[in-house]
Structures are given as structure tokens and as C-alpha cells.
């Protein structure tokens, strides 16, 4: 409870993911933020009480289950407060698999962003190589246009894209394991 660094890491890994899942499932940004806060606080409390068992599943799956309840509660509360038509907003909230899917999409994005940030920060790559990858792989710019923008040949753009993709893939796998398993 007094470990500020552990909280910062935990919060950094999961808050944005839960917020994005909540928004994707129809919560407003403030409601999603509140659901995320409640999810993280409950997860910490339950973890400290010994309710998380690594042998029963990944940390991220456990957090999805908690987030499912908090997002459902937020949707029910929103329905009561705003008197939304029950036909428009289900009484039961989103199904667990809907929450899991929204969480998974948000988690994949968060992991990729973390890997991309680390790759850019670690250096060792010609900035033009990273720019070529970003242009072609992330923005869908044709190789010929990326070559013109970076000063590389078209062939060099393809090589750069492949090399960065391989490094990024390895980073994503490592970060994925850490984020989902909690170590």
C-alpha cells in the first residue's frame, strides 16, 4: 500500500486500458475514468487480501473480471441517473466476453505503444529507419513516398520496415508477458 513505484507501474499498465474498454462499451470518458479507478483500487485491495491466485490465471484476466463488474455498475448507475430507456441500455450491462474483447483491444494497443516508445528511446537506430517504419507500417504510406520523405531508397525502406518490425515484435512479446502476468 505504501509502494508508490509499484502503484505507478500498475496504474500505468492498466488504467488507460480499462478506460478505453469502458468508453468502447458506451461509458462517457468521466464514467470510464471512475470505473477504472474503482477497478484498480479493488484489484489492489483484493491482491493484498490474497484473492489473486496466479495458478488460476493471468493478472490481466483477473483485472478484466473486476473491470466487468465496475463497468456494469457504471452503466446501471448511468441508466438510473439519466433515465435511459432500458431497451437502449441493457439492465445487465455488457457481457463478460464483450468486456474481455474491449479490454483485449485496448491492452494490445497499450502494449504496442509501450514497445514503440521504448524502441524509439533506446536509440541505436537511424532515425530515418524508424521514420520509414512509422510511415509505411503505421500510417500506410506507400514505400516510394516513404523513401522520398526519408531520403532512403525504396529497397532501404523495405529493409528498415522489416528490421524494425522484428525488433518491435520481440519487444511486444516481452512487454505482453510482463503486463499480462504481472512480472
N, CA and C atoms as an extended XYZ file, in Angstrom:
549
Properties=species:S:1:pos:R:3:atomname:S:1:resname:S:1:resid:I:1 pbc="F F F"
N         0.820       -1.201        0.000 N   UNK     1
C         0.000        0.000        0.000 CA  UNK     1
C         0.857        1.255        0.000 C   UNK     1
N         2.076        1.168        0.531 N   UNK     2
C         2.932        2.343        0.567 CA  UNK     2
C         3.942        2.380       -0.554 C   UNK     2
N         3.876        1.425       -1.483 N   UNK     3
C         4.854        1.348       -2.567 CA  UNK     3
C         4.389        2.188       -3.756 C   UNK     3
N         4.862        3.418       -3.792 N   UNK     4
C         4.444        4.372       -4.824 CA  UNK     4
C         4.857        3.893       -6.211 C   UNK     4
N         6.060        3.341       -6.334 N   UNK     5
C         6.543        2.877       -7.644 CA  UNK     5
C         5.704        1.710       -8.163 C   UNK     5
N         5.348        0.780       -7.278 N   UNK     6
C         4.511       -0.355       -7.696 CA  UNK     6
C         3.145        0.139       -8.173 C   UNK     6
N         2.566        1.095       -7.437 N   UNK     7
C         1.279        1.652       -7.852 CA  UNK     7
C         1.406        2.356       -9.201 C   UNK     7
N         2.474        3.124       -9.388 N   UNK     8
C         2.682        3.846      -10.640 CA  UNK     8
C         2.743        2.869      -11.819 C   UNK     8
N         3.487        1.778      -11.655 N   UNK     9
C         3.586        0.780      -12.720 CA  UNK     9
C         2.238        0.117      -12.989 C   UNK     9
N         1.565       -0.299      -11.931 N   UNK    10
C         0.265       -0.960      -12.050 CA  UNK    10
C        -0.736       -0.030      -12.725 C   UNK    10
N        -0.801        1.193      -12.230 N   UNK    11
C        -1.704        2.188      -12.781 CA  UNK    11
C        -1.362        2.471      -14.256 C   UNK    11
N        -0.090        2.608      -14.555 N   UNK    12
C         0.339        2.880      -15.924 CA  UNK    12
C         0.002        1.764      -16.894 C   UNK    12
N         0.016        0.560      -16.415 N   UNK    13
C        -0.292       -0.583      -17.277 CA  UNK    13
C        -1.780       -0.740      -17.531 C   UNK    13
N        -2.595       -0.480      -16.526 N   UNK    14
C        -3.995       -0.871      -16.636 CA  UNK    14
C        -5.025        0.253      -16.689 C   UNK    14
N        -4.753        1.417      -16.131 N   UNK    15
C        -5.777        2.472      -16.108 CA  UNK    15
C        -6.279        2.807      -17.510 C   UNK    15
N        -5.381        3.140      -18.408 N   UNK    16
C        -5.785        3.519      -19.764 CA  UNK    16
C        -6.517        2.405      -20.485 C   UNK    16
N        -6.122        1.175      -20.210 N   UNK    17
C        -6.769        0.015      -20.837 CA  UNK    17
C        -8.217       -0.101      -20.363 C   UNK    17
N        -8.435        0.034      -19.065 N   UNK    18
C        -9.799       -0.061      -18.527 CA  UNK    18
C       -10.638        1.127      -19.008 C   UNK    18
N       -10.046        2.308      -19.039 N   UNK    19
C       -10.772        3.487      -19.542 CA  UNK    19
C       -11.183        3.258      -20.998 C   UNK    19
N       -10.236        2.813      -21.831 N   UNK    20
C       -10.547        2.585      -23.251 CA  UNK    20
C       -11.627        1.516      -23.417 C   UNK    20
N       -11.560        0.460      -22.616 N   UNK    21
C       -12.586       -0.588      -22.686 CA  UNK    21
C       -13.945       -0.021      -22.283 C   UNK    21
N       -13.976        0.775      -21.221 N   UNK    22
C       -15.237        1.377      -20.774 CA  UNK    22
C       -15.843        2.288      -21.817 C   UNK    22
N       -15.017        3.120      -22.434 N   UNK    23
C       -15.509        4.022      -23.486 CA  UNK    23
C       -16.020        3.205      -24.673 C   UNK    23
N       -15.280        2.177      -25.056 N   UNK    24
C       -15.685        1.317      -26.175 CA  UNK    24
C       -17.035        0.647      -25.886 C   UNK    24
N       -17.308        0.414      -24.599 N   UNK    25
C       -18.563       -0.233      -24.207 CA  UNK    25
C       -19.675        0.764      -23.894 C   UNK    25
N       -19.441        2.045      -24.200 N   UNK    26
C       -20.510        3.024      -24.115 CA  UNK    26
C       -20.472        3.968      -22.936 C   UNK    26
N       -19.451        3.878      -22.090 N   UNK    27
C       -19.360        4.831      -20.983 CA  UNK    27
C       -18.799        6.157      -21.486 C   UNK    27
N       -19.175        7.217      -20.818 N   UNK    28
C       -18.552        8.504      -21.103 CA  UNK    28
C       -17.124        8.442      -20.561 C   UNK    28
N       -16.291        9.358      -21.004 N   UNK    29
C       -14.901        9.399      -20.513 CA  UNK    29
C       -14.850        9.516      -18.982 C   UNK    29
N       -15.612       10.441      -18.361 N   UNK    30
C       -15.569       10.524      -16.888 CA  UNK    30
C       -16.057        9.242      -16.199 C   UNK    30
N       -17.114        8.625      -16.739 N   UNK    31
C       -17.607        7.380      -16.145 CA  UNK    31
C       -16.580        6.257      -16.306 C   UNK    31
N       -15.925        6.216      -17.450 N   UNK    32
C       -14.887        5.202      -17.693 CA  UNK    32
C       -13.697        5.427      -16.767 C   UNK    32
N       -13.328        6.688      -16.552 N   UNK    33
C       -12.236        7.010      -15.614 CA  UNK    33
C       -12.596        6.534      -14.208 C   UNK    33
N       -13.828        6.776      -13.802 N   UNK    34
C       -14.263        6.356      -12.471 CA  UNK    34
C       -14.279        4.833      -12.349 C   UNK    34
N       -14.768        4.160      -13.386 N   UNK    35
C       -14.780        2.693      -13.378 CA  UNK    35
C       -13.352        2.149      -13.319 C   UNK    35
N       -12.431        2.803      -14.020 N   UNK    36
C       -11.027        2.371      -13.985 CA  UNK    36
C       -10.444        2.549      -12.594 C   UNK    36
N       -10.708        3.695      -11.982 N   UNK    37
C       -10.198        3.944      -10.628 CA  UNK    37
C       -10.737        2.899       -9.663 C   UNK    37
N       -12.020        2.631       -9.735 N   UNK    38
C       -12.626        1.641       -8.846 CA  UNK    38
C       -12.063        0.245       -9.107 C   UNK    38
N       -11.817       -0.068      -10.378 N   UNK    39
C       -11.237       -1.359      -10.741 CA  UNK    39
C        -9.850       -1.518      -10.122 C   UNK    39
N        -9.012       -0.503      -10.286 N   UNK    40
C        -7.637       -0.594       -9.795 CA  UNK    40
C        -7.577       -0.637       -8.269 C   UNK    40
N        -8.397        0.166       -7.624 N   UNK    41
C        -8.413        0.165       -6.156 CA  UNK    41
C        -8.883       -1.192       -5.639 C   UNK    41
N        -9.943       -1.733       -6.250 N   UNK    42
C       -10.428       -3.045       -5.815 CA  UNK    42
C        -9.379       -4.121       -6.084 C   UNK    42
N        -8.708       -4.047       -7.217 N   UNK    43
C        -7.680       -5.043       -7.540 CA  UNK    43
C        -6.562       -5.022       -6.501 C   UNK    43
N        -6.130       -3.836       -6.112 N   UNK    44
C        -5.070       -3.726       -5.106 CA  UNK    44
C        -5.555       -4.280       -3.768 C   UNK    44
N        -6.754       -3.890       -3.368 N   UNK    45
C        -7.306       -4.385       -2.101 CA  UNK    45
C        -7.407       -5.916       -2.104 C   UNK    45
N        -7.961       -6.452       -3.202 N   UNK    46
C        -8.130       -7.904       -3.296 CA  UNK    46
C        -6.780       -8.615       -3.353 C   UNK    46
N        -5.829       -8.027       -4.044 N   UNK    47
C        -4.490       -8.612       -4.128 CA  UNK    47
C        -3.861       -8.677       -2.736 C   UNK    47
N        -3.965       -7.577       -2.012 N   UNK    48
C        -3.397       -7.528       -0.652 CA  UNK    48
C        -4.103       -8.504        0.286 C   UNK    48
N        -5.365       -8.784        0.002 N   UNK    49
C        -6.127       -9.735        0.823 CA  UNK    49
C        -5.884      -11.184        0.386 C   UNK    49
N        -5.025      -11.381       -0.630 N   UNK    50
C        -4.698      -12.730       -1.084 CA  UNK    50
C        -5.717      -13.354       -2.004 C   UNK    50
N        -6.542      -12.553       -2.659 N   UNK    51
C        -7.605      -13.092       -3.520 CA  UNK    51
C        -7.147      -13.388       -4.941 C   UNK    51
N        -5.962      -12.928       -5.313 N   UNK    52
C        -5.444      -13.244       -6.652 CA  UNK    52
C        -4.550      -14.471       -6.541 C   UNK    52
N        -4.824      -15.455       -7.384 N   UNK    53
C        -4.048      -16.693       -7.401 CA  UNK    53
C        -3.485      -16.887       -8.806 C   UNK    53
N        -2.175      -16.744       -8.939 N   UNK    54
C        -1.523      -16.865      -10.255 CA  UNK    54
C        -1.783      -18.207      -10.915 C   UNK    54
N        -2.004      -19.235      -10.135 N   UNK    55
C        -2.222      -20.565      -10.708 CA  UNK    55
C        -3.581      -20.668      -11.402 C   UNK    55
N        -4.476      -19.709      -11.125 N   UNK    56
C        -5.818      -19.750      -11.718 CA  UNK    56
C        -5.956      -18.869      -12.955 C   UNK    56
N        -4.898      -18.134      -13.296 N   UNK    57
C        -4.982      -17.310      -14.498 CA  UNK    57
C        -4.080      -16.098      -14.433 C   UNK    57
N        -4.035      -15.411      -15.545 N   UNK    58
C        -3.179      -14.238      -15.676 CA  UNK    58
C        -3.746      -13.056      -14.891 C   UNK    58
N        -2.855      -12.176      -14.494 N   UNK    59
C        -3.247      -10.961      -13.793 CA  UNK    59
C        -4.237      -10.154      -14.640 C   UNK    59
N        -3.960      -10.043      -15.930 N   UNK    60
C        -4.835       -9.243      -16.796 CA  UNK    60
C        -6.245       -9.834      -16.869 C   UNK    60
N        -6.366      -11.152      -16.866 N   UNK    61
C        -7.693      -11.785      -16.891 CA  UNK    61
C        -8.453      -11.505      -15.607 C   UNK    61
N        -7.751      -11.506      -14.505 N   UNK    62
C        -8.353      -11.209      -13.210 CA  UNK    62
C        -8.853       -9.761      -13.195 C   UNK    62
N        -8.063       -8.856      -13.741 N   UNK    63
C        -8.461       -7.445      -13.789 CA  UNK    63
C        -9.656       -7.252      -14.721 C   UNK    63
N        -9.707       -8.014      -15.823 N   UNK    64
C       -10.869       -7.946      -16.725 CA  UNK    64
C       -12.140       -8.280      -15.950 C   UNK    64
N       -12.075       -9.317      -15.115 N   UNK    65
C       -13.269       -9.715      -14.352 CA  UNK    65
C       -13.700       -8.591      -13.409 C   UNK    65
N       -12.741       -7.954      -12.761 N   UNK    66
C       -13.078       -6.836      -11.877 CA  UNK    66
C       -13.640       -5.679      -12.694 C   UNK    66
N       -12.987       -5.364      -13.808 N   UNK    67
C       -13.442       -4.266      -14.679 CA  UNK    67
C       -14.856       -4.529      -15.183 C   UNK    67
N       -15.168       -5.771      -15.488 N   UNK    68
C       -16.512       -6.117      -15.962 CA  UNK    68
C       -17.562       -5.665      -14.950 C   UNK    68
N       -17.324       -5.953      -13.689 N   UNK    69
C       -18.287       -5.563      -12.652 CA  UNK    69
C       -18.370       -4.042      -12.495 C   UNK    69
N       -17.228       -3.388      -12.523 N   UNK    70
C       -17.233       -1.921      -12.347 CA  UNK    70
C       -17.875       -1.220      -13.548 C   UNK    70
N       -17.617       -1.700      -14.761 N   UNK    71
C       -18.230       -1.104      -15.952 CA  UNK    71
C       -19.732       -1.353      -15.944 C   UNK    71
N       -20.135       -2.560      -15.570 N   UNK    72
C       -21.566       -2.873      -15.457 CA  UNK    72
C       -22.232       -1.969      -14.431 C   UNK    72
N       -21.589       -1.800      -13.274 N   UNK    73
C       -22.136       -0.907      -12.246 CA  UNK    73
C       -22.272        0.518      -12.778 C   UNK    73
N       -21.266        0.990      -13.508 N   UNK    74
C       -21.300        2.353      -14.050 CA  UNK    74
C       -22.433        2.512      -15.057 C   UNK    74
N       -22.637        1.495      -15.885 N   UNK    75
C       -23.723        1.571      -16.868 CA  UNK    75
C       -25.087        1.552      -16.184 C   UNK    75
N       -25.239        0.740      -15.151 N   UNK    76
C       -26.507        0.704      -14.405 CA  UNK    76
C       -26.761        2.048      -13.724 C   UNK    76
N       -25.738        2.588      -13.121 N   UNK    77
C       -25.855        3.880      -12.442 CA  UNK    77
C       -26.223        4.966      -13.439 C   UNK    77
N       -25.586        4.951      -14.576 N   UNK    78
C       -25.866        5.942      -15.622 CA  UNK    78
C       -27.322        5.827      -16.082 C   UNK    78
N       -27.804        4.605      -16.186 N   UNK    79
C       -29.185        4.391      -16.615 CA  UNK    79
C       -30.154        4.974      -15.603 C   UNK    79
N       -29.879        4.736      -14.322 N   UNK    80
C       -30.763        5.259      -13.277 CA  UNK    80
C       -30.715        6.787      -13.233 C   UNK    80
N       -29.524        7.353      -13.277 N   UNK    81
C       -29.356        8.805      -13.168 CA  UNK    81
C       -29.975        9.528      -14.356 C   UNK    81
N       -29.750        8.990      -15.548 N   UNK    82
C       -30.202        9.683      -16.763 CA  UNK    82
C       -31.513        9.140      -17.315 C   UNK    82
N       -32.090        8.164      -16.606 N   UNK    83
C       -33.354        7.560      -17.027 CA  UNK    83
C       -33.327        7.164      -18.496 C   UNK    83
N       -32.279        6.431      -18.842 N   UNK    84
C       -32.131        5.957      -20.217 CA  UNK    84
C       -33.074        4.774      -20.423 C   UNK    84
N       -33.656        4.714      -21.601 N   UNK    85
C       -34.577        3.649      -21.958 CA  UNK    85
C       -33.892        2.286      -21.796 C   UNK    85
N       -34.502        1.377      -21.040 N   UNK    86
C       -33.893        0.061      -20.822 CA  UNK    86
C       -33.642       -0.709      -22.116 C   UNK    86
N       -34.421       -0.406      -23.164 N   UNK    87
C       -34.191       -1.076      -24.445 CA  UNK    87
C       -32.863       -0.637      -25.059 C   UNK    87
N       -32.460        0.596      -24.771 N   UNK    88
C       -31.211        1.133      -25.310 CA  UNK    88
C       -30.017        0.651      -24.493 C   UNK    88
N       -30.177        0.555      -23.194 N   UNK    89
C       -29.083        0.178      -22.309 CA  UNK    89
C       -29.515       -1.014      -21.469 C   UNK    89
N       -28.947       -2.142      -21.709 N   UNK    90
C       -29.315       -3.376      -21.027 CA  UNK    90
C       -29.222       -3.234      -19.512 C   UNK    90
N       -30.172       -3.796      -18.826 N   UNK    91
C       -30.181       -3.801      -17.361 CA  UNK    91
C       -28.950       -4.512      -16.818 C   UNK    91
N       -28.493       -5.501      -17.520 N   UNK    92
C       -27.390       -6.322      -17.037 CA  UNK    92
C       -26.019       -5.784      -17.423 C   UNK    92
N       -25.963       -4.774      -18.231 N   UNK    93
C       -24.670       -4.244      -18.648 CA  UNK    93
C       -24.040       -5.137      -19.698 C   UNK    93
N       -22.789       -4.871      -20.013 N   UNK    94
C       -22.132       -5.663      -21.050 CA  UNK    94
C       -21.833       -7.075      -20.558 C   UNK    94
N       -21.824       -7.998      -21.475 N   UNK    95
C       -21.458       -9.372      -21.145 CA  UNK    95
C       -19.961       -9.422      -20.865 C   UNK    95
N       -19.538      -10.420      -20.113 N   UNK    96
C       -18.121      -10.520      -19.753 CA  UNK    96
C       -17.238      -10.661      -20.987 C   UNK    96
N       -17.716      -11.386      -22.010 N   UNK    97
C       -16.894      -11.538      -23.213 CA  UNK    97
C       -16.770      -10.219      -23.986 C   UNK    97
N       -17.780       -9.349      -23.899 N   UNK    98
C       -17.681       -8.024      -24.519 CA  UNK    98
C       -16.621       -7.180      -23.813 C   UNK    98
N       -16.618       -7.259      -22.496 N   UNK    99
C       -15.619       -6.530      -21.722 CA  UNK    99
C       -14.236       -7.094      -22.022 C   UNK    99
N       -14.131       -8.407      -22.069 N   UNK   100
C       -12.841       -9.048      -22.355 CA  UNK   100
C       -12.321       -8.634      -23.725 C   UNK   100
N       -13.209       -8.578      -24.712 N   UNK   101
C       -12.798       -8.169      -26.063 CA  UNK   101
C       -12.348       -6.706      -26.091 C   UNK   101
N       -13.124       -5.834      -25.452 N   UNK   102
C       -12.750       -4.416      -25.411 CA  UNK   102
C       -11.437       -4.233      -24.648 C   UNK   102
N       -11.278       -4.969      -23.557 N   UNK   103
C       -10.050       -4.910      -22.766 CA  UNK   103
C        -8.870       -5.407      -23.600 C   UNK   103
N        -9.074       -6.489      -24.327 N   UNK   104
C        -8.006       -7.069      -25.157 CA  UNK   104
C        -7.542       -6.092      -26.232 C   UNK   104
N        -8.472       -5.460      -26.905 N   UNK   105
C        -8.110       -4.477      -27.933 CA  UNK   105
C        -7.330       -3.313      -27.319 C   UNK   105
N        -7.797       -2.835      -26.192 N   UNK   106
C        -7.113       -1.726      -25.519 CA  UNK   106
C        -5.741       -2.162      -25.003 C   UNK   106
N        -5.645       -3.389      -24.505 N   UNK   107
C        -4.372       -3.901      -24.000 CA  UNK   107
C        -3.363       -4.055      -25.133 C   UNK   107
N        -3.798       -4.576      -26.258 N   UNK   108
C        -2.895       -4.720      -27.405 CA  UNK   108
C        -2.361       -3.365      -27.844 C   UNK   108
N        -3.226       -2.387      -27.877 N   UNK   109
C        -2.800       -1.034      -28.259 CA  UNK   109
C        -1.808       -0.464      -27.247 C   UNK   109
N        -2.102       -0.651      -25.965 N   UNK   110
C        -1.223       -0.139      -24.901 CA  UNK   110
C         0.150       -0.795      -24.967 C   UNK   110
N         0.180       -2.105      -25.191 N   UNK   111
C         1.445       -2.846      -25.282 CA  UNK   111
C         2.238       -2.374      -26.492 C   UNK   111
N         1.567       -2.210      -27.638 N   UNK   112
C         2.268       -1.727      -28.827 CA  UNK   112
C         2.845       -0.335      -28.584 C   UNK   112
N         2.044        0.550      -28.002 N   UNK   113
C         2.522        1.915      -27.726 CA  UNK   113
C         3.746        1.902      -26.813 C   UNK   113
N         3.717        1.043      -25.806 N   UNK   114
C         4.860        0.930      -24.892 CA  UNK   114
C         6.092        0.430      -25.643 C   UNK   114
N         5.920       -0.582      -26.488 N   UNK   115
C         7.045       -1.117      -27.259 CA  UNK   115
C         7.596       -0.064      -28.216 C   UNK   115
N         6.715        0.651      -28.898 N   UNK   116
C         7.137        1.680      -29.844 CA  UNK   116
C         7.900        2.791      -29.119 C   UNK   116
N         7.412        3.209      -27.970 N   UNK   117
C         8.081        4.247      -27.180 CA  UNK   117
C         9.466        3.781      -26.742 C   UNK   117
N         9.555        2.545      -26.268 N   UNK   118
C        10.849        2.007      -25.834 CA  UNK   118
C        11.825        1.891      -27.007 C   UNK   118
N        11.327        1.432      -28.120 N   UNK   119
C        12.181        1.281      -29.306 CA  UNK   119
C        12.744        2.633      -29.736 C   UNK   119
N        11.912        3.649      -29.737 N   UNK   120
C        12.367        4.986      -30.105 CA  UNK   120
C        13.376        5.527      -29.096 C   UNK   120
N        13.160        5.229      -27.807 N   UNK   121
C        14.011        5.783      -26.752 CA  UNK   121
C        15.356        5.071      -26.643 C   UNK   121
N        15.405        3.808      -27.020 N   UNK   122
C        16.644        3.052      -26.796 CA  UNK   122
C        17.769        3.443      -27.738 C   UNK   122
N        17.438        4.136      -28.800 N   UNK   123
C        18.491        4.556      -29.725 CA  UNK   123
C        19.037        3.373      -30.503 C   UNK   123
N        20.171        3.575      -31.116 N   UNK   124
C        20.789        2.501      -31.882 CA  UNK   124
C        20.238        2.342      -33.285 C   UNK   124
N        19.213        3.075      -33.607 N   UNK   125
C        18.632        3.016      -34.945 CA  UNK   125
C        18.748        4.378      -35.597 C   UNK   125
N        18.998        4.354      -36.869 N   UNK   126
C        18.982        5.589      -37.653 CA  UNK   126
C        17.549        6.130      -37.572 C   UNK   126
N        17.381        7.383      -37.213 N   UNK   127
C        16.028        7.952      -37.128 CA  UNK   127
C        15.234        7.774      -38.426 C   UNK   127
N        15.925        7.743      -39.541 N   UNK   128
C        15.228        7.545      -40.826 CA  UNK   128
C        14.627        6.145      -40.914 C   UNK   128
N        15.294        5.181      -40.286 N   UNK   129
C        14.787        3.805      -40.269 CA  UNK   129
C        13.459        3.749      -39.519 C   UNK   129
N        13.428        4.374      -38.337 N   UNK   130
C        12.190        4.403      -37.554 CA  UNK   130
C        11.099        5.177      -38.286 C   UNK   130
N        11.491        6.277      -38.914 N   UNK   131
C        10.519        7.072      -39.661 CA  UNK   131
C         9.952        6.266      -40.827 C   UNK   131
N        10.807        5.512      -41.516 N   UNK   132
C        10.335        4.682      -42.636 CA  UNK   132
C         9.330        3.644      -42.151 C   UNK   132
N         9.619        3.031      -41.003 N   UNK   133
C         8.684        2.061      -40.438 CA  UNK   133
C         7.363        2.733      -40.087 C   UNK   133
N         7.468        3.851      -39.382 N   UNK   134
C         6.250        4.558      -38.963 CA  UNK   134
C         5.397        4.938      -40.173 C   UNK   134
N         6.039        5.457      -41.191 N   UNK   135
C         5.290        5.878      -42.377 CA  UNK   135
C         4.606        4.701      -43.065 C   UNK   135
N         5.351        3.616      -43.289 N   UNK   136
C         4.789        2.505      -44.062 CA  UNK   136
C         3.908        1.581      -43.240 C   UNK   136
N         4.379        1.192      -42.053 N   UNK   137
C         3.642        0.199      -41.262 CA  UNK   137
C         2.519        0.792      -40.427 C   UNK   137
N         2.721        2.008      -39.949 N   UNK   138
C         1.734        2.572      -39.035 CA  UNK   138
C         0.773        3.545      -39.716 C   UNK   138
N         1.255        4.217      -40.733 N   UNK   139
C         0.409        5.212      -41.405 CA  UNK   139
C        -0.045        4.791      -42.793 C   UNK   139
N         0.467        3.685      -43.290 N   UNK   140
C         0.046        3.165      -44.591 CA  UNK   140
C         0.557        3.946      -45.792 C   UNK   140
N         1.654        4.676      -45.605 N   UNK   141
C         2.240        5.447      -46.710 CA  UNK   141
C         2.959        4.471      -47.638 C   UNK   141
N         2.777        4.587      -48.952 N   UNK   142
C         3.484        3.701      -49.882 CA  UNK   142
C         5.005        3.848      -49.738 C   UNK   142
N         5.714        2.755      -49.994 N   UNK   143
C         7.172        2.721      -49.824 CA  UNK   143
C         7.866        3.803      -50.648 C   UNK   143
N         7.396        4.038      -51.853 N   UNK   144
C         8.023        5.035      -52.713 CA  UNK   144
C         7.927        6.432      -52.079 C   UNK   144
N         6.752        6.741      -51.531 N   UNK   145
C         6.567        8.043      -50.876 CA  UNK   145
C         7.391        8.125      -49.584 C   UNK   145
N         7.444        7.029      -48.835 N   UNK   146
C         8.252        6.993      -47.604 CA  UNK   146
C         9.727        7.188      -47.941 C   UNK   146
N        10.168        6.605      -49.039 N   UNK   147
C        11.562        6.769      -49.473 CA  UNK   147
C        11.856        8.243      -49.762 C   UNK   147
N        10.930        8.885      -50.442 N   UNK   148
C        11.120       10.307      -50.766 CA  UNK   148
C        11.163       11.159      -49.489 C   UNK   148
N        10.343       10.813      -48.515 N   UNK   149
C        10.288       11.597      -47.270 CA  UNK   149
C        11.497       11.362      -46.364 C   UNK   149
N        12.070       10.172      -46.425 N   UNK   150
C        13.174        9.832      -45.517 CA  UNK   150
C        14.554        9.962      -46.147 C   UNK   150
N        14.605       10.043      -47.465 N   UNK   151
C        15.902       10.088      -48.141 CA  UNK   151
C        16.512        8.710      -48.323 C   UNK   151
N        15.740        7.673      -48.058 N   UNK   152
C        16.191        6.297      -48.274 CA  UNK   152
C        15.721        5.818      -49.637 C   UNK   152
N        16.350        4.746      -50.132 N   UNK   153
C        15.851        4.128      -51.359 CA  UNK   153
C        14.617        3.299      -50.999 C   UNK   153
N        13.841        2.922      -51.987 N   UNK   154
C        12.656        2.093      -51.750 CA  UNK   154
C        13.095        0.773      -51.113 C   UNK   154
N        14.186        0.202      -51.613 N   UNK   155
C        14.696       -1.046      -51.047 CA  UNK   155
C        15.079       -0.855      -49.577 C   UNK   155
N        15.731        0.235      -49.256 N   UNK   156
C        16.104        0.519      -47.867 CA  UNK   156
C        14.868        0.690      -46.980 C   UNK   156
N        13.812        1.255      -47.532 N   UNK   157
C        12.566        1.392      -46.768 CA  UNK   157
C        12.020        0.014      -46.408 C   UNK   157
N        12.019       -0.914      -47.361 N   UNK   158
C        11.533       -2.270      -47.080 CA  UNK   158
C        12.411       -2.976      -46.040 C   UNK   158
N        13.711       -2.818      -46.148 N   UNK   159
C        14.632       -3.417      -45.181 CA  UNK   159
C        14.396       -2.813      -43.798 C   UNK   159
N        14.267       -1.490      -43.745 N   UNK   160
C        14.026       -0.801      -42.470 CA  UNK   160
C        12.726       -1.289      -41.842 C   UNK   160
N        11.697       -1.384      -42.648 N   UNK   161
C        10.398       -1.827      -42.145 CA  UNK   161
C        10.515       -3.230      -41.550 C   UNK   161
N        11.212       -4.113      -42.224 N   UNK   162
C        11.374       -5.486      -41.757 CA  UNK   162
C        12.187       -5.543      -40.460 C   UNK   162
N        13.303       -4.815      -40.402 N   UNK   163
C        14.154       -4.837      -39.211 CA  UNK   163
C        13.426       -4.269      -37.993 C   UNK   163
N        12.770       -3.149      -38.178 N   UNK   164
C        12.051       -2.534      -37.060 CA  UNK   164
C        10.897       -3.437      -36.631 C   UNK   164
N        10.205       -4.025      -37.586 N   UNK   165
C         9.089       -4.924      -37.254 CA  UNK   165
C         9.572       -6.093      -36.408 C   UNK   165
N        10.720       -6.656      -36.742 N   UNK   166
C        11.259       -7.782      -35.963 CA  UNK   166
C        11.629       -7.354      -34.544 C   UNK   166
N        12.289       -6.217      -34.407 N   UNK   167
C        12.656       -5.716      -33.079 CA  UNK   167
C        11.400       -5.397      -32.269 C   UNK   167
N        10.443       -4.783      -32.928 N   UNK   168
C         9.197       -4.413      -32.262 CA  UNK   168
C         8.431       -5.658      -31.818 C   UNK   168
N         8.402       -6.660      -32.650 N   UNK   169
C         7.706       -7.908      -32.319 CA  UNK   169
C         8.299       -8.527      -31.055 C   UNK   169
N         9.625       -8.554      -30.960 N   UNK   170
C        10.271       -9.103      -29.766 CA  UNK   170
C         9.935       -8.280      -28.527 C   UNK   170
N         9.937       -6.975      -28.661 N   UNK   171
C         9.590       -6.102      -27.534 CA  UNK   171
C         8.142       -6.302      -27.117 C   UNK   171
N         7.249       -6.406      -28.085 N   UNK   172
C         5.829       -6.608      -27.790 CA  UNK   172
C         5.641       -7.910      -27.014 C   UNK   172
N         6.321       -8.970      -27.422 N   UNK   173
C         6.195      -10.251      -26.713 CA  UNK   173
C         6.658      -10.128      -25.267 C   UNK   173
N         7.773       -9.451      -25.054 N   UNK   174
C         8.308       -9.276      -23.701 CA  UNK   174
C         7.366       -8.418      -22.848 C   UNK   174
N         6.916       -7.320      -23.392 N   UNK   175
C         6.031       -6.410      -22.658 CA  UNK   175
C         4.684       -7.082      -22.400 C   UNK   175
N         4.190       -7.812      -23.366 N   UNK   176
C         2.930       -8.532      -23.210 CA  UNK   176
C         2.996       -9.476      -22.013 C   UNK   176
N         4.064      -10.231      -21.925 N   UNK   177
C         4.232      -11.179      -20.821 CA  UNK   177
C         4.261      -10.438      -19.473 C   UNK   177
N         5.012       -9.339      -19.410 N   UNK   178
C         5.121       -8.570      -18.167 CA  UNK   178
C         3.773       -7.957      -17.785 C   UNK   178
N         3.101       -7.333      -18.748 N   UNK   179
C         1.833       -6.667      -18.454 CA  UNK   179
C         0.765       -7.676      -18.042 C   UNK   179
N         0.654       -8.750      -18.765 N   UNK   180
C        -0.442       -9.686      -18.506 CA  UNK   180
C        -0.226      -10.578      -17.286 C   UNK   180
N         1.043      -10.921      -17.045 N   UNK   181
C         1.328      -11.818      -15.934 CA  UNK   181
C         1.721      -11.093      -14.662 C   UNK   181
N         2.058       -9.808      -14.796 N   UNK   182
C         2.364       -9.015      -13.617 CA  UNK   182
C         3.800       -9.106      -13.162 C   UNK   182
N         4.679       -9.661      -13.972 N   UNK   183
C         6.097       -9.652      -13.618 CA  UNK   183
C         6.955       -9.575      -14.849 C   UNK   183
